[in-house]
mmCIF file of C-alpha atoms in Angstrom:
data_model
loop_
_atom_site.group_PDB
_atom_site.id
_atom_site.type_symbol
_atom_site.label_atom_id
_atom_site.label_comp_id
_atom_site.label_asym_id
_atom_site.label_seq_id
_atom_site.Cartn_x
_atom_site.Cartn_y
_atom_site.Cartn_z
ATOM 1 C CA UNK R 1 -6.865 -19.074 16.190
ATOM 2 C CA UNK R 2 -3.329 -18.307 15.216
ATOM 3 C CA UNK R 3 -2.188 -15.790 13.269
ATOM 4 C CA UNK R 4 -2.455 -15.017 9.687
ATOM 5 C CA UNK R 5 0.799 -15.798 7.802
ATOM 6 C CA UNK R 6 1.690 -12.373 6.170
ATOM 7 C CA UNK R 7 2.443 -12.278 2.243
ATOM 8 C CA UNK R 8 5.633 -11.840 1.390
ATOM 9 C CA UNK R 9 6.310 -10.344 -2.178
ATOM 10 C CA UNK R 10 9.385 -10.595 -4.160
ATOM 11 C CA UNK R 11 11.145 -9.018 -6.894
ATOM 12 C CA UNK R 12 12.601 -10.231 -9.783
ATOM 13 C CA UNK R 13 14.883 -7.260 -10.488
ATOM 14 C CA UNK R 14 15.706 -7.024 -7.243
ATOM 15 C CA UNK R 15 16.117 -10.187 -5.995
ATOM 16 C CA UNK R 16 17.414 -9.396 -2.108
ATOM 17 C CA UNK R 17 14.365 -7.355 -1.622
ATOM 18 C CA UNK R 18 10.854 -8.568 -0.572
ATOM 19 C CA UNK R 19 7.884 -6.516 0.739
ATOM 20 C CA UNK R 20 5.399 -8.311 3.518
ATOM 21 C CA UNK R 21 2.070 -7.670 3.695
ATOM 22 C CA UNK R 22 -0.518 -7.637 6.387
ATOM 23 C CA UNK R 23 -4.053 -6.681 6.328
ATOM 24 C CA UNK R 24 -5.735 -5.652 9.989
ATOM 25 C CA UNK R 25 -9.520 -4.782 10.520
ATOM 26 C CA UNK R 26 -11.284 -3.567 12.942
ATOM 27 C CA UNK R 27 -8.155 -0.878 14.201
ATOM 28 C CA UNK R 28 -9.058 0.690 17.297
ATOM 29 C CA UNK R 29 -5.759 2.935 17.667
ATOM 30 C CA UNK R 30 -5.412 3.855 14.368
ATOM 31 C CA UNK R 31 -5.048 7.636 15.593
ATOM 32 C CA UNK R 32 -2.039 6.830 17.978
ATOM 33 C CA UNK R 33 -0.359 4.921 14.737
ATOM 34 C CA UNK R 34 -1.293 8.374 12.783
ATOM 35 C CA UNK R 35 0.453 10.318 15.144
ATOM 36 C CA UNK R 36 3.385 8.039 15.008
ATOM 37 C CA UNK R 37 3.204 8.510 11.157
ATOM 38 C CA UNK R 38 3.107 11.824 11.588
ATOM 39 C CA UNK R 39 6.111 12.862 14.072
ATOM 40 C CA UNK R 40 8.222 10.310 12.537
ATOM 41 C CA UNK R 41 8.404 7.943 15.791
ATOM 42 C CA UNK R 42 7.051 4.400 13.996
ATOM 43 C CA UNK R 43 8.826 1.623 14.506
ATOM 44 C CA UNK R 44 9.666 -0.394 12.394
ATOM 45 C CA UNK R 45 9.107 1.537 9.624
ATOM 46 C CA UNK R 46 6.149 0.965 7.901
ATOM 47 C CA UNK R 47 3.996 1.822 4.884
ATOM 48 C CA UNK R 48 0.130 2.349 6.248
ATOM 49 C CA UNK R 49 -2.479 1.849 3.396
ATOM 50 C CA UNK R 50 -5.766 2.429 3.012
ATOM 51 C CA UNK R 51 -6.940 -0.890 1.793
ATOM 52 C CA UNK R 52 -9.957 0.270 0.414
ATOM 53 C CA UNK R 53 -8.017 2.472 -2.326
ATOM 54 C CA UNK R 54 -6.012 -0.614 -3.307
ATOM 55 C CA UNK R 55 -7.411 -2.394 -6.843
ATOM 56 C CA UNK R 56 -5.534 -5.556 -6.354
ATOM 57 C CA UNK R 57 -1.834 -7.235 -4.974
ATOM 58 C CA UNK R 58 -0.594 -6.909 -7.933
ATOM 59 C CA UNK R 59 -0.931 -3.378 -8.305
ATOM 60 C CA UNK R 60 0.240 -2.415 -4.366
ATOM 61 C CA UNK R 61 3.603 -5.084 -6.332
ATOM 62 C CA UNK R 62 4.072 -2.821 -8.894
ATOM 63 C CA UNK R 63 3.925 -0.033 -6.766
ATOM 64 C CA UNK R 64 6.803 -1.370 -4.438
ATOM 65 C CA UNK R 65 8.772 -2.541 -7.443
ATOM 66 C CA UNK R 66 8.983 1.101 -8.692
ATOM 67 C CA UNK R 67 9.944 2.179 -5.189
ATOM 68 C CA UNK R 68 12.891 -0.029 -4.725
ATOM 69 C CA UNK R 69 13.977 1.297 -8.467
ATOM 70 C CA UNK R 70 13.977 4.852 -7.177
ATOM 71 C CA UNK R 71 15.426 3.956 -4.281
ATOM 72 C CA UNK R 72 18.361 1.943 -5.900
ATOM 73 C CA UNK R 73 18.695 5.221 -7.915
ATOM 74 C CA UNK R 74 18.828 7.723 -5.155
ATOM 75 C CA UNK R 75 15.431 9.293 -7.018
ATOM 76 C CA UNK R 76 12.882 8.435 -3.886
ATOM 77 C CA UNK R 77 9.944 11.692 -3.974
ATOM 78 C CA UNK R 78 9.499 11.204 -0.583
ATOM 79 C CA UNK R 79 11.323 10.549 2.546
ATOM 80 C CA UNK R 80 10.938 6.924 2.579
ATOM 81 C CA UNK R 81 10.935 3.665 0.505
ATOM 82 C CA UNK R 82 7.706 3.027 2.831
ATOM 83 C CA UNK R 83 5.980 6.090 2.060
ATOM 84 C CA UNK R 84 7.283 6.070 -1.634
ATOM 85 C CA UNK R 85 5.001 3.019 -2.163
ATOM 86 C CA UNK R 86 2.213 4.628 -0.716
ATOM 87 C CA UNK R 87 2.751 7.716 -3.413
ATOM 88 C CA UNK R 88 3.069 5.293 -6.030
ATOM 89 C CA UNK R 89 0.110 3.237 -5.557
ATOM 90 C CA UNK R 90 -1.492 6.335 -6.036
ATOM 91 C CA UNK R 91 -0.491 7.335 -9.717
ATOM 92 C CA UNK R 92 -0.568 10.856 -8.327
ATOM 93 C CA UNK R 93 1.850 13.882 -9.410
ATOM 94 C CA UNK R 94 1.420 15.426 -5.933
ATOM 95 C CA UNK R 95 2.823 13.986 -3.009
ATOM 96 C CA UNK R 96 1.004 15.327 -0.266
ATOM 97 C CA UNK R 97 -2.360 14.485 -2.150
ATOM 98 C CA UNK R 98 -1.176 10.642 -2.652
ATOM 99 C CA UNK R 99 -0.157 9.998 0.550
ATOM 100 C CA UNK R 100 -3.496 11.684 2.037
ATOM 101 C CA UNK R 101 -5.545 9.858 -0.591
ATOM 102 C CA UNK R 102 -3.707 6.400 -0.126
ATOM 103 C CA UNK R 103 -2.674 6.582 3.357
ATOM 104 C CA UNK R 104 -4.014 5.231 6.241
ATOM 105 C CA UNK R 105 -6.566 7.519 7.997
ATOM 106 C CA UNK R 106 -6.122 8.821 11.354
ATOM 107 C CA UNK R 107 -10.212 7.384 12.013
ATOM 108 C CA UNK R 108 -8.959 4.022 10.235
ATOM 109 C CA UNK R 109 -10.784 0.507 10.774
ATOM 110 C CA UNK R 110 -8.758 -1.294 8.253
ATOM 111 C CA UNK R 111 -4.888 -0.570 7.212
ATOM 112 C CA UNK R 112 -2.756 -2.465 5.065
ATOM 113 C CA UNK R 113 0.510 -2.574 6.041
ATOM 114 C CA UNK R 114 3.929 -3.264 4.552
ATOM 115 C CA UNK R 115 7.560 -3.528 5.193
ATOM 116 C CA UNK R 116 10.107 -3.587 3.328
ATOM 117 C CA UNK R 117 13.156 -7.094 4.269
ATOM 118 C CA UNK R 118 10.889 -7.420 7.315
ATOM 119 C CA UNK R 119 12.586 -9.641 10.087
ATOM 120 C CA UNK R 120 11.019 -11.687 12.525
ATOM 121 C CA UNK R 121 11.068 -9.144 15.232
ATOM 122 C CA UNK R 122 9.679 -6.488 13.208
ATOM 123 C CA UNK R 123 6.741 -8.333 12.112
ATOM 124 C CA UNK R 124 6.156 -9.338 15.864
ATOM 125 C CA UNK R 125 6.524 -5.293 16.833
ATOM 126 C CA UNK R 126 3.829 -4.570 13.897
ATOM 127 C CA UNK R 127 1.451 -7.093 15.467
ATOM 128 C CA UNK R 128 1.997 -5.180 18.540
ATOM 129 C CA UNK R 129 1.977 -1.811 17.303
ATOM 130 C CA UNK R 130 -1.604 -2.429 15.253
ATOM 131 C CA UNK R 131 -4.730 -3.146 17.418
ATOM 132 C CA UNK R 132 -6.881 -4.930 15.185
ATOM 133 C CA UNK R 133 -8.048 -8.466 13.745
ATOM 134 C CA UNK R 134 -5.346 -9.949 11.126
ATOM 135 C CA UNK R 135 -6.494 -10.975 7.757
ATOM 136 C CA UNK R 136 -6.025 -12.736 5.051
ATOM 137 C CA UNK R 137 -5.248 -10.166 1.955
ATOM 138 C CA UNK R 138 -6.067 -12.651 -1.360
ATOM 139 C CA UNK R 139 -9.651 -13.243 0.547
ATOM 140 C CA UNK R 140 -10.349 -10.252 2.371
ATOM 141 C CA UNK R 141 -9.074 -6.825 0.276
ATOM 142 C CA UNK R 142 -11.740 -7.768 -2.617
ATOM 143 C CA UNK R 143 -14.053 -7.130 0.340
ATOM 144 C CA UNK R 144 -12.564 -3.981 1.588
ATOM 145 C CA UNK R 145 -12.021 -2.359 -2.006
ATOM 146 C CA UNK R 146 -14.190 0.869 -3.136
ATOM 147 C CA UNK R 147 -14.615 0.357 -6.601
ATOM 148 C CA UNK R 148 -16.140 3.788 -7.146
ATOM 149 C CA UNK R 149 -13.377 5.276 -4.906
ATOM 150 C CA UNK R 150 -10.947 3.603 -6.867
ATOM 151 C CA UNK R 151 -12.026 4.911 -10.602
ATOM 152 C CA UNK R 152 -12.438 8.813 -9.017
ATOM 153 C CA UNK R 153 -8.964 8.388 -7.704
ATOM 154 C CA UNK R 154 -7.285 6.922 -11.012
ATOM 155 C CA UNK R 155 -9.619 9.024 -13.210
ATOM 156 C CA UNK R 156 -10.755 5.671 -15.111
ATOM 157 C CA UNK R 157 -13.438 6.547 -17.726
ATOM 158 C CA UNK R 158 -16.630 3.963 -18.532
ATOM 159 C CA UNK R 159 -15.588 3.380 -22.233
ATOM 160 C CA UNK R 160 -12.032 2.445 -20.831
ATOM 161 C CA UNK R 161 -13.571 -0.232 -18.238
ATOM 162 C CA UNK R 162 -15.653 -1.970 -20.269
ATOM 163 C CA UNK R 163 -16.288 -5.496 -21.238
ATOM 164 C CA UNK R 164 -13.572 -6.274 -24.618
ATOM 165 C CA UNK R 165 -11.685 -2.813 -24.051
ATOM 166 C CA UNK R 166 -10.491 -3.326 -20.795
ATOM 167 C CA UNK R 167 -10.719 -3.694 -16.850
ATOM 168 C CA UNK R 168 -10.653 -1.531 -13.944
ATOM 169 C CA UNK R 169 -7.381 -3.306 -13.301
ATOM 170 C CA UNK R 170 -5.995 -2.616 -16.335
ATOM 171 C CA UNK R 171 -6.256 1.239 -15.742
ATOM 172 C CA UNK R 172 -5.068 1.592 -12.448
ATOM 173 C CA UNK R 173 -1.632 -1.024 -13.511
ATOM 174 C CA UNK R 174 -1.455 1.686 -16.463
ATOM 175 C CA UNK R 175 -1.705 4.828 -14.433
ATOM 176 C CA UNK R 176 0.716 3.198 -11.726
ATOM 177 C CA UNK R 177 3.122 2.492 -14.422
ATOM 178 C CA UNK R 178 3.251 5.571 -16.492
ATOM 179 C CA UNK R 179 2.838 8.015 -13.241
ATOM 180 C CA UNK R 180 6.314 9.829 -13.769
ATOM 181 C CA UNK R 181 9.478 8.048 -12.164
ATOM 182 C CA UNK R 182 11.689 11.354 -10.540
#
């Protein structure tokens, strides 16, 4: 079997920029990629997600969209464009917290990751870099997701979720949206 195509998202405000996606289970060196993460030696540069934290594409999109606007603003919170979407998928105030929270784990089975203008060569070096089975995200992140994890992290309350008020989805788009922009 070959392997997955990744998804490749574009912007419409920034139309230059993309962000590809791939979605790897069963890691078995997600502690060496940690490290990595850690000491600053990954490469390419990468954004490592927790896929179980993220409520849907189009709200890791959103996320990435408002990372290439602080970034085309010199406003980024963190060090990176890679681990600004990783803070702003979270909806979080505190950056250490939302990159814990979001991030991938250092005991990791599953990671999401993402690139920013990825080349051919560094999707082939994250291929190599992540031990673990590539899959497709539309099918496989609705079966990775922790929906309970998901409303403690975004604070979503039952009233707000419901049936004719609105959906999980709608909450965490809203709390990714109006998190403040630095």
């Amino acid at each position: 079997m070959g392997a997955v195509a990744p998804l490749v998202l574009k912007f419409e405000a920034f139309p230059e920029r993309n962000l590809t996606v791939i979605l790897f289970k069963d890691v078995t060196n997600a502690g060496e990629i940690h490290a990595k993460l850690l000491d600053r030696s990954l490469e390419p540069e990468l954004a490592l997600i927790n896929p179980s934290k993220v409520q849907s594409v189009f709200a890791l999109h959103l996320a990435a969209h408002k990372s290439i606007a602080a970034h085309e603003r010199e406003a980024l919170a963190t060090h990176t464009l890679h681990s600004e979407v990783v803070f702003n998928l979270s909806g979080l105030k505190h950056i250490t917290e939302g990159l814990k929270r979001f991030g991938m784990a250092e005991d990791a089975s599953e990671v999401l990751v993402c690139r920013f203008d990825a080349t051919d060569e560094d999707i082939a070096a994250t291929r190599a870099l992540v031990k673990g089975i590539e899959v497709d995200i539309e099918t496989a992140l609705e079966g990775l997701r922790d929906q309970d994890a998901i409303k403690k992290n975004y604070k979503t309350g039952d009233l707000e979720c419901q049936a004719g008020v609105g959906t999980i989805e709608d909450a965490v788009l809203a709390r990714i949206a109006t998190a403040p922009m630095r």
